[in-house]
XYZ file of C-alpha atoms in Angstrom:
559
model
C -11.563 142.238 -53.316
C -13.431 139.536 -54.698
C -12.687 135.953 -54.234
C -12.224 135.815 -58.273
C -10.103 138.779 -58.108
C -8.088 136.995 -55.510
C -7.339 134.402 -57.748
C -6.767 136.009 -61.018
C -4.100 138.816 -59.204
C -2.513 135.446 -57.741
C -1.869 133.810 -61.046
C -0.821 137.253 -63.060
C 1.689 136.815 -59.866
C 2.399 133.515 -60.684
C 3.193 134.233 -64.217
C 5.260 137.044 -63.907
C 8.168 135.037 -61.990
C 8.910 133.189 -65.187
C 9.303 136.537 -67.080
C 12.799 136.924 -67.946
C 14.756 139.263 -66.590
C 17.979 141.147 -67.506
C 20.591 143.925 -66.653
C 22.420 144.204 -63.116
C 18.886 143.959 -60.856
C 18.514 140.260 -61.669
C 18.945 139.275 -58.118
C 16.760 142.143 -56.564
C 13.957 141.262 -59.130
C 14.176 137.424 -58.383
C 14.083 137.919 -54.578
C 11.091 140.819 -54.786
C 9.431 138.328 -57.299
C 9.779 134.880 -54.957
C 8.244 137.074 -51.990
C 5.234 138.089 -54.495
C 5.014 134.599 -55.414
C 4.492 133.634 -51.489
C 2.496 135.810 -51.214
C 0.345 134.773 -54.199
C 0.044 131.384 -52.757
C -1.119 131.767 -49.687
C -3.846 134.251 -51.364
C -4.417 131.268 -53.485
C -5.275 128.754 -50.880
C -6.995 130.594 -48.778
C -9.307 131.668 -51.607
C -9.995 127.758 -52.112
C -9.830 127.575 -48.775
C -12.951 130.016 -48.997
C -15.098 128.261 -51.520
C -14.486 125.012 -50.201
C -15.511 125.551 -47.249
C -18.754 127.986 -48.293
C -19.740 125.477 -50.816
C -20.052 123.028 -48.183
C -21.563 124.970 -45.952
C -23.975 126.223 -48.696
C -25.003 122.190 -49.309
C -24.852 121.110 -45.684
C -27.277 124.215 -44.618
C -29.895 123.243 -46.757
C -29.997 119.459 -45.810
C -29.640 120.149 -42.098
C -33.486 121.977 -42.396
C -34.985 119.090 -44.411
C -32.802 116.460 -41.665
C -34.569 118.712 -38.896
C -38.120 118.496 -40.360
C -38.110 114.882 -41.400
C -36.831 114.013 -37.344
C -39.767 116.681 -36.068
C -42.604 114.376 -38.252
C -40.979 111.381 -36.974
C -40.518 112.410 -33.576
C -44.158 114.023 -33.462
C -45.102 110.830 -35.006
C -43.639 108.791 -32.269
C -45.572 110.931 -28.947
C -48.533 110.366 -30.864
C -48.263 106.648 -30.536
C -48.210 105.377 -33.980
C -46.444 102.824 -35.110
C -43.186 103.486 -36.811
C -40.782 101.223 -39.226
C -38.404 100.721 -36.327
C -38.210 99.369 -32.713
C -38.250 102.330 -30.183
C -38.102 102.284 -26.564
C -41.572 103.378 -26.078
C -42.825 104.248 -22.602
C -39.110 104.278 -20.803
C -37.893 106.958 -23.790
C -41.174 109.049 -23.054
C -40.438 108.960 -19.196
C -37.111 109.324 -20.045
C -38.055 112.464 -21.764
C -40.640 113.790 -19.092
C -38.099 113.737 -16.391
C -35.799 115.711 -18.416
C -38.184 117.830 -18.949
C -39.215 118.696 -15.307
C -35.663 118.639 -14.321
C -35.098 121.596 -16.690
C -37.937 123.336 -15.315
C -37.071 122.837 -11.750
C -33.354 124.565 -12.744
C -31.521 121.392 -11.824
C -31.046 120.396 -15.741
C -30.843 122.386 -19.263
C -29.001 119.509 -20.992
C -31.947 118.989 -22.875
C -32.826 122.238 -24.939
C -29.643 121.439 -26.770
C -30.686 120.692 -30.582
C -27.562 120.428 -32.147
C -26.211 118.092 -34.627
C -24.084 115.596 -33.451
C -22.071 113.542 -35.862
C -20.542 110.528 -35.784
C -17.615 108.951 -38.022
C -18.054 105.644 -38.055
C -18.032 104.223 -42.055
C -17.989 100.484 -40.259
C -21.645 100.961 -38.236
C -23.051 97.793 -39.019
C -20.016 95.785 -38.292
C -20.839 94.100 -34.369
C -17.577 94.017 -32.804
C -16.481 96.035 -30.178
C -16.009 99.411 -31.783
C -19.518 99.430 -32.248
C -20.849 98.665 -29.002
C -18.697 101.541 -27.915
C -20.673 103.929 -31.452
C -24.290 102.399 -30.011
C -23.759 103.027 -26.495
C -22.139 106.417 -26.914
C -25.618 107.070 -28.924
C -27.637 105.323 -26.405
C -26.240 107.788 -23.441
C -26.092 110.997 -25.459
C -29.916 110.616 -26.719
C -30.422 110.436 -22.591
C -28.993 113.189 -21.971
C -29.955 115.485 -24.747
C -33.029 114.118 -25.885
C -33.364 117.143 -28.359
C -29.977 116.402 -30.417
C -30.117 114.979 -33.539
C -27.378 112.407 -33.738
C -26.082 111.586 -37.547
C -23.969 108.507 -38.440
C -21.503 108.752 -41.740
C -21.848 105.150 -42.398
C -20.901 103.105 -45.610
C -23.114 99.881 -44.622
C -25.673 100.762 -47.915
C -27.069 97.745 -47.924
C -28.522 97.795 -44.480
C -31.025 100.472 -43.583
C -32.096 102.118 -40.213
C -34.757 99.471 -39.822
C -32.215 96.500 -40.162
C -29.426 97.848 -38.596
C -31.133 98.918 -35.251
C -32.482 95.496 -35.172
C -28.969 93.745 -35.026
C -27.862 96.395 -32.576
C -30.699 94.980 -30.427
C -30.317 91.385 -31.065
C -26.174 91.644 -30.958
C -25.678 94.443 -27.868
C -29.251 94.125 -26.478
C -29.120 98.635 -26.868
C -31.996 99.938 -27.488
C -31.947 103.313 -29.802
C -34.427 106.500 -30.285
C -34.765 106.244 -34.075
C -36.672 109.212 -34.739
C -33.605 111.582 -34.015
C -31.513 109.104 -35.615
C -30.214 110.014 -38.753
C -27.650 107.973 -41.285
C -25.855 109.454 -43.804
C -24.529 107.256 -46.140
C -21.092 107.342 -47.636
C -19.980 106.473 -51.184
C -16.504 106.093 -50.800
C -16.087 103.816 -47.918
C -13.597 101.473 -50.027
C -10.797 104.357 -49.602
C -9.904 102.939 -46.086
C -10.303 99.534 -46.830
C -7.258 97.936 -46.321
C -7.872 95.384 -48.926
C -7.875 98.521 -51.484
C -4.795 99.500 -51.004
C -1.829 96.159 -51.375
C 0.883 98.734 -50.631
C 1.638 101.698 -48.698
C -1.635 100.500 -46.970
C -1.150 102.902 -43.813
C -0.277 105.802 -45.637
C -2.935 105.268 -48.492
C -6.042 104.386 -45.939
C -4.988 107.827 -43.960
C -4.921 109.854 -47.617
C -8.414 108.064 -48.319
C -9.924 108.718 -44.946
C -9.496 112.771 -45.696
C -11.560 111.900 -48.940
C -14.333 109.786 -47.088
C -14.130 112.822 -44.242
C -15.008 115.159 -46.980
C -17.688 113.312 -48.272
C -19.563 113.422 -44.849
C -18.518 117.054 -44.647
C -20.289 117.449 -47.840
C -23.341 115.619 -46.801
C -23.947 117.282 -42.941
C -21.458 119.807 -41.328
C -22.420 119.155 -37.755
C -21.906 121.582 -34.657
C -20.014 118.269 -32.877
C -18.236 115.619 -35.159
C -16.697 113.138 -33.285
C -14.502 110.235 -34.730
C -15.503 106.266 -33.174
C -13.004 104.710 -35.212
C -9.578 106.389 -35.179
C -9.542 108.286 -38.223
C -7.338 111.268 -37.170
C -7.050 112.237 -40.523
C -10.340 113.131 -40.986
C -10.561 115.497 -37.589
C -7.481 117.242 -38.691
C -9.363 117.809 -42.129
C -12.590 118.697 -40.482
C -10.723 120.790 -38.212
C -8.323 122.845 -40.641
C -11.966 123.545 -42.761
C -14.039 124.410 -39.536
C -12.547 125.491 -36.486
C -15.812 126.217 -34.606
C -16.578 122.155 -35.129
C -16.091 120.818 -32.123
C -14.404 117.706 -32.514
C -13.892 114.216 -30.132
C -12.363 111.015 -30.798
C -12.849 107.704 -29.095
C -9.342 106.252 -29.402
C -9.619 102.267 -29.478
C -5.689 101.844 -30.123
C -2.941 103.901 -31.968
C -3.129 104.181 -35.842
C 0.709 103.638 -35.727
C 2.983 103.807 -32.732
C 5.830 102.893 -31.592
C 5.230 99.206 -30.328
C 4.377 99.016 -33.855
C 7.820 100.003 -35.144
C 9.676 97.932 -32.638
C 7.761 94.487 -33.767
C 9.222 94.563 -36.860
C 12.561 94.162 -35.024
C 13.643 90.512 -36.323
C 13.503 88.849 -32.563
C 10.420 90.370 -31.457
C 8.476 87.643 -32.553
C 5.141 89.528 -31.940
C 2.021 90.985 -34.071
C 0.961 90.629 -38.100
C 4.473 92.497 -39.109
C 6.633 90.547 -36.959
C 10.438 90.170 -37.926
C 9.059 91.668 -41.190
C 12.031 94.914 -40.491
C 14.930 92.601 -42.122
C 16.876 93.310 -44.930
C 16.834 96.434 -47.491
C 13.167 96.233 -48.155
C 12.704 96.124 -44.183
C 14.936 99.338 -43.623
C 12.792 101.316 -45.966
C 9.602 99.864 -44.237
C 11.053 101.451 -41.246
C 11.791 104.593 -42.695
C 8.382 105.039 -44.156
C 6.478 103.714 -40.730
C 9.003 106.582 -38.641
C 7.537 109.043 -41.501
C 3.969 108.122 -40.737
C 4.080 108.356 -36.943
C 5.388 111.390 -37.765
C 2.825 112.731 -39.866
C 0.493 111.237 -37.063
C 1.836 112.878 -33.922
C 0.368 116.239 -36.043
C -2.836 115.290 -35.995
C -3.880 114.795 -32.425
C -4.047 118.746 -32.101
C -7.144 119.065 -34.266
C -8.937 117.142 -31.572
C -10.728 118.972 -28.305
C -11.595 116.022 -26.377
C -9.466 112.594 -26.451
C -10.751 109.470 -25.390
C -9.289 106.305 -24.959
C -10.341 102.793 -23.836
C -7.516 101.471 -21.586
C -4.354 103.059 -19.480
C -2.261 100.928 -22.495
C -3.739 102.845 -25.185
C -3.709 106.093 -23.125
C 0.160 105.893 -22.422
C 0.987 105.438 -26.126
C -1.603 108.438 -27.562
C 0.048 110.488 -24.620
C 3.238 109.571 -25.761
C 2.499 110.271 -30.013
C -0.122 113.410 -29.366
C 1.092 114.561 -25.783
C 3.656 116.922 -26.494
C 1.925 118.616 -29.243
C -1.068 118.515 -27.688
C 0.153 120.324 -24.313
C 1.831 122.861 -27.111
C -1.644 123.709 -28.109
C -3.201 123.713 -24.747
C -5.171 121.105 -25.469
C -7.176 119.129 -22.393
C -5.808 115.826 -21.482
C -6.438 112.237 -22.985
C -8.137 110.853 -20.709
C -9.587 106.637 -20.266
C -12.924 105.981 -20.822
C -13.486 102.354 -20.579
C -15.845 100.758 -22.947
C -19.710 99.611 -22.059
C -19.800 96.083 -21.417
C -23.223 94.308 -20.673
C -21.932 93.399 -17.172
C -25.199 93.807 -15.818
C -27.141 91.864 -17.683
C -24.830 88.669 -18.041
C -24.682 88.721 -14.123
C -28.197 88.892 -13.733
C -28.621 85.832 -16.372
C -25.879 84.021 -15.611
C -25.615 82.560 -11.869
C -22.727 81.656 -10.573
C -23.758 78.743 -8.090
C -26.887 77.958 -6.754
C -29.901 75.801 -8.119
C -30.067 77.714 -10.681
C -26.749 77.336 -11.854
C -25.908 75.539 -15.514
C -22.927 72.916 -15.386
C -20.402 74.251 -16.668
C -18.656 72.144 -20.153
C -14.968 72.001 -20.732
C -15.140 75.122 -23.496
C -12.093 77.392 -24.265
C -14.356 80.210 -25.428
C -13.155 82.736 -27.189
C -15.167 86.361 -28.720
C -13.380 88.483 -30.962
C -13.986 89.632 -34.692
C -12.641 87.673 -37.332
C -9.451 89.290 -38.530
C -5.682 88.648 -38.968
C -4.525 90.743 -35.744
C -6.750 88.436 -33.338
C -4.399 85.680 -33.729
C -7.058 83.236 -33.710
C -4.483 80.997 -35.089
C -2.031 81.055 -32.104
C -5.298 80.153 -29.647
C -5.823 76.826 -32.666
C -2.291 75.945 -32.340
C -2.334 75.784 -28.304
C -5.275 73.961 -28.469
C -3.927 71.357 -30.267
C -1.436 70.967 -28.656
C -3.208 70.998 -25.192
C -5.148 68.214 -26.875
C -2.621 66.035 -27.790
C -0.803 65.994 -24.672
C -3.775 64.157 -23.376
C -3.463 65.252 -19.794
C -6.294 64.325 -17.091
C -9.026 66.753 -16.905
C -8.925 68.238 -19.994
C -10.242 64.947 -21.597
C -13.784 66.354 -24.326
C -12.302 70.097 -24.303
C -13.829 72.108 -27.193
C -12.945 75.455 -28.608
C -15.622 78.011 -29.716
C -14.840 81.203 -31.496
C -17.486 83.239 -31.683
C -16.882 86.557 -33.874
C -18.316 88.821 -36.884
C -17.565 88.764 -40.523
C -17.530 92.174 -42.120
C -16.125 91.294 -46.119
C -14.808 88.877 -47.804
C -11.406 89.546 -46.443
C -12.708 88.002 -43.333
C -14.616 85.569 -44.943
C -11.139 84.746 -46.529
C -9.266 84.388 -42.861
C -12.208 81.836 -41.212
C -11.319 79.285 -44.414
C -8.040 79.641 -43.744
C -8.857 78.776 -40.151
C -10.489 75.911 -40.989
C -8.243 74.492 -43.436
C -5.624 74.949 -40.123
C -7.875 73.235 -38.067
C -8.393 70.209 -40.002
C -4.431 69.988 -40.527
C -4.076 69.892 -37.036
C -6.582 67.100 -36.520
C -8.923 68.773 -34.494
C -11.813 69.797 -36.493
C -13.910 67.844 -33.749
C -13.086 69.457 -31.331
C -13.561 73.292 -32.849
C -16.128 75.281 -33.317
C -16.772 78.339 -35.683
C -19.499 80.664 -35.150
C -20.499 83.925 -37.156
C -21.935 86.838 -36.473
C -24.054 85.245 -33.273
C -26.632 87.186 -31.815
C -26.551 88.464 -28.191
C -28.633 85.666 -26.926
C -26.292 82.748 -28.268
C -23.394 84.478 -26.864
C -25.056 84.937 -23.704
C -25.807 81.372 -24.055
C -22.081 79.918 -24.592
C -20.792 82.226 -21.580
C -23.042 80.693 -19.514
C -21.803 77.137 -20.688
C -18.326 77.497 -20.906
C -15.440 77.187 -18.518
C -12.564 79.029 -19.971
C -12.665 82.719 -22.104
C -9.294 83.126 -24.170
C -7.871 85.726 -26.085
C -4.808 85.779 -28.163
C -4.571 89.080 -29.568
C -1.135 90.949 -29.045
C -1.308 94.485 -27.750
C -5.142 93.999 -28.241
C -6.439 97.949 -26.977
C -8.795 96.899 -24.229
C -10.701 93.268 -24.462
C -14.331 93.599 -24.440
C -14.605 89.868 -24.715
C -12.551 89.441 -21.770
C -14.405 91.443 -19.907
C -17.607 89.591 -20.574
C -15.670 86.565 -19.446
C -15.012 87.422 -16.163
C -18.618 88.675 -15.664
C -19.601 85.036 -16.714
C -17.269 83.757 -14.195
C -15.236 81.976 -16.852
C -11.509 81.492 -16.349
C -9.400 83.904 -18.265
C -6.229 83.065 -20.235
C -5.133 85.770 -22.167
C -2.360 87.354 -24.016
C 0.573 88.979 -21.349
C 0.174 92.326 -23.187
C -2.082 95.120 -23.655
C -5.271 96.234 -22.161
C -5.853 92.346 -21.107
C -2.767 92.805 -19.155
C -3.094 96.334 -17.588
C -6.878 96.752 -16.844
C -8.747 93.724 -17.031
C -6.877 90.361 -15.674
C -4.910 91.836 -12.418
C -5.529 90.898 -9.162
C -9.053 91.798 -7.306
C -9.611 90.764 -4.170
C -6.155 90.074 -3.327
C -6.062 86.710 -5.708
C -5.457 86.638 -9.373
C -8.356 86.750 -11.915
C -7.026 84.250 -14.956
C -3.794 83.734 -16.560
C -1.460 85.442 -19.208
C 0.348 83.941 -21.849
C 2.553 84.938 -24.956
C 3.318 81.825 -27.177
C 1.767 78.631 -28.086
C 3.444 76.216 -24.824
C 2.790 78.584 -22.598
C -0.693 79.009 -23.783
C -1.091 75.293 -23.304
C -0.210 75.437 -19.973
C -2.707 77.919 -18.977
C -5.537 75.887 -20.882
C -4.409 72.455 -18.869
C -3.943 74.640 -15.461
C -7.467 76.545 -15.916
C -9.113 73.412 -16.354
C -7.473 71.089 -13.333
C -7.889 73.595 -10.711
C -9.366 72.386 -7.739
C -13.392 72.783 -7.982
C -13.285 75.184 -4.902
C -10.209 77.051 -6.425
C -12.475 77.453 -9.683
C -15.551 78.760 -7.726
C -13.131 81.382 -5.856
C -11.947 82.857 -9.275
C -15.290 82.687 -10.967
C -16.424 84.870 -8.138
C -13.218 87.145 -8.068
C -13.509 87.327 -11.622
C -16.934 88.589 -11.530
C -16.342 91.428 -9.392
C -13.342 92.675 -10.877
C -15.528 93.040 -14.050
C -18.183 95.527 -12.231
C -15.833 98.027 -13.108
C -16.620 98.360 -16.944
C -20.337 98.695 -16.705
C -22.234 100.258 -19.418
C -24.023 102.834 -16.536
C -20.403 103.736 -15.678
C -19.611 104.369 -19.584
C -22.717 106.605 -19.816
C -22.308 108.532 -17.026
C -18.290 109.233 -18.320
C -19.488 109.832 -21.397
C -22.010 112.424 -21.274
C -19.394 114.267 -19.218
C -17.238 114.140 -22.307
C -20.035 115.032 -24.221
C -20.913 118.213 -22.189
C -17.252 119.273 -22.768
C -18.039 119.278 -26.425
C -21.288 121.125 -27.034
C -19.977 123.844 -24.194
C -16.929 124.262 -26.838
C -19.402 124.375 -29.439
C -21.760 126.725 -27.693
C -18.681 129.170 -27.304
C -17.571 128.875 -30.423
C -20.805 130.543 -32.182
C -21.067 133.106 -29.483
């Protein structure tokens, strides 16, 4: 039967419940006719089910060719030596290439005749923080590996193209990217999981919108691998339920909701954006409708093949909200994947001691994105009042925040800042930098004594981790990835400080900056070999392990 006929039988089904009916069979006919009507609707949605999916197939089948010759021109373009409208990696891609090549020959490697598409979700690609060093790296590793793949980024960053925005990924993560078998895709309806769109039920409402931007990409590529750098769950259940034999991956930087989450709102927790906000009849119902949503969430973790997260802090919650279900489906394990950090590269330009060696300044330095849940306001606050208790040693202290500006919305939070700073009377002594470029960061790590971060329950802590390769002094929050992974003990000696609230992060600014100079050097040093842990070779080589999970779950899925 056609898919038309499938539809009109449904609705004649549809219409003949509401046909009256009389005599002593009233019941039979109702019960007979509510089965029929089941029945109808699950012909019904599986018949949209069918053109939905075919129509996007249809589309996506037709684009993928003209994707596939426009990278072949390029890519031929590229071996031949002339000069493209992007930076490439030139001679180390081509040997890159070549030894792939003879490794495939010699039977050691066959990585490389995979051609697939590979596509990631990432609507925020152009943003610089940390989720995109993770996107670029991810890239970086998997054009290594399978040189032959054509890797496609749903972005919604229109006003930037490939040109400009592999130029800041340069100049902001020093990664260099193969653009010919790069490919962006750009999405129209990126403002659907905007917070900022939504002024209520913003959760619920950003999770609704990111099926609609998921469809969208859908609509514009259907890849053999999609995999999902932001945390959109959502939109892998979606691309899931409409294409089983996508194989599908998610980089998990920290739950969606969870319960940490739910708990804050407790009155006397005193911690995160909704903090005490769980009072009262309005803050019952808040509760009710976050225990909904981590409900609704806890479904979607099945849709995924391969879960990756970027701490043990974020791995114990996802295993906690997706494990069960996720062991129900036979589904592999979550597993940590620590993000890249340029570990290498700041210890190579940064020496610790030596000749070489640049004074250090009394800086509290701290590197995170400008937005409400980095609590650059707590960080302001012990500042101050480290400054005005005026105690030796931390006499010309400055604070630096260094950290990107995606939309107004953040443009909104650094006034705000500012306006606290000058309240607090030390607009001197702080300093506000935005969207810096690799080399300036590079250039206050080197300078500064102290790296800070004030972020509760913040997922991992690139930033941190680029302090302690620096050899600064970390004083972070006593929670989170900060806590677990990055500032414990190495070495047998500690590797910073933790703190929770504004004294005690006073404390920790006057201690870090009155140790002893040979206690300092000690730390620096511990703190710099703790941080060889998180290296962006260590990433790659994790990742493409990951990666050959996926495409051998996509190979066996079109056999």
């Amino acid at each position: 039967m056609s898919t038309a006929g499938l539809i009109f039988n449904s609705i004649a089904l549809f219409a003949a419940y509401f046909i009256p009916s009389t005599g002593d069979t009233w019941w039979p006919k109702k019960i007979i006719l509510t089965c029929k009507i089941s029945i109808a609707s699950i012909i019904v949605v599986k018949a949209l089910y069918f053109i939905l999916r075919n129509a996007l197939q249809r589309i996506s089948t037709s684009r993928r060719n003209l994707i596939r010759q426009a990278v072949n021109r390029d890519q031929e373009a590229f071996e031949a030596g002339e000069k493209l409208s992007q930076k490439s990696e030139g001679d180390d891609w081509v040997n890159v290439q070549s030894d792939r090549a003879k490794s495939a020959k010699n039977g050691r490697l066959k990585k490389n005749d995979y051609c697939g598409f590979i596509g990631f979700f990432h609507p925020f690609a152009n943003a610089g923080g940390g989720g995109e060093r993770v996107l670029w790296a991810a890239i970086r590793a998997t054009q290594v590996e399978y040189p032959n793949a054509i890797c496609v980024i749903y972005t919604g960053d229109h006003g930037s193209g490939k040109t400009t925005i592999l130029e800041r990924v340069k100049s902001r993560f020093d990664i260099d990217i193969h653009a010919p078998t790069l490919v962006f895709l750009y999405l129209g309806k990126r403002d659907w999981i905007v917070a900022g769109s939504w002024p209520r039920f913003t959760l619920l409402l950003q999770s609704l919108g990111s099926i609609i931007v998921a469809h969208e990409a859908l609509s514009l590529l259907t890849p053999d691998v999609f995999i999902d750098t932001m945390g959109y769950s959502f939109s892998t259940w979606y691309c899931k339920v409409l294409f089983l034999e996508i194989a599908i991956g998610s980089y998990v930087h920290y739950p969606f909701i969870g319960t940490h989450m739910v708990h804050s709102l407790a009155a006397d927790s005193g911690q995160g954006v909704n903090a005490g906000t769980g009072k009262g009849l309005r803050g019952w119902c808040k509760k009710l409708y976050w225990h909904a949503l981590l409900k609704l969430y806890t479904w979607t973790g099945t849709s995924i093949d391969v879960v990756m997260t970027n701490s043990s802090w974020t791995q114990a919650h996802m295993q906690r909200i997706w494990g069960p279900n996720r062991r129900r489906a036979r589904k592999l394990a979550t597993t940590v994947l620590y993000p890249p950090v340029s570990v290498e590269e700041i210890i190579e330009r940064i020496p610790l001691d030596g000749p070489d060696a640049m004074p250090r300044e009394k800086i509290l330095l701290c590197i995170a994105q400008f937005r409400p849940e980095k609590n650059h306001e707590l960080l302001i606050q012990s500042f101050a009042q480290m400054a005005q208790a005026k105690v030796k040693g931390t006499e010309g202290a400055r604070l630096v925040l260094i950290g990107s500006v995606r939309d107004d919305e953040d443009q909104t939070l650094v006034y705000k800042l500012r306006l606290l700073v000058k309240e607090l009377k030390v607009d001197d002594s702080v300093v506000f930098r935005i969207n810096s470029t690799w080399s300036e960061i590079l250039d206050w790590l080197r300078r500064s004594w102290i790296g800070v971060n004030g972020m509760w329950c913040e997922h991992f802590g690139i930033g941190v981790v680029e302090y302690q390769a620096a050899g600064l002094i970390c004083v972070v929050n006593d929670s989170g990835g900060p806590k677990e992974d990055i500032v414990i003990e190495c070495e047998g000696g500690p590797t910073g400080y933790r703190a929770s609230t504004v004294q005690e992060y006073a404390v920790q600014f006057t201690t870090a900056l009155t140790l002893a100079p040979s206690m300092t050097l000690t730390m620096r040093k511990r703190n710099r070999e703790s941080s060889k842990r998180f290296t962006t070779d260590i990433f790659a080589s994790q990742w493409t392990q990951r990666m050959k999970t996926l495409i051998d779950i996509s190979r066996q899925t079109f056999k």
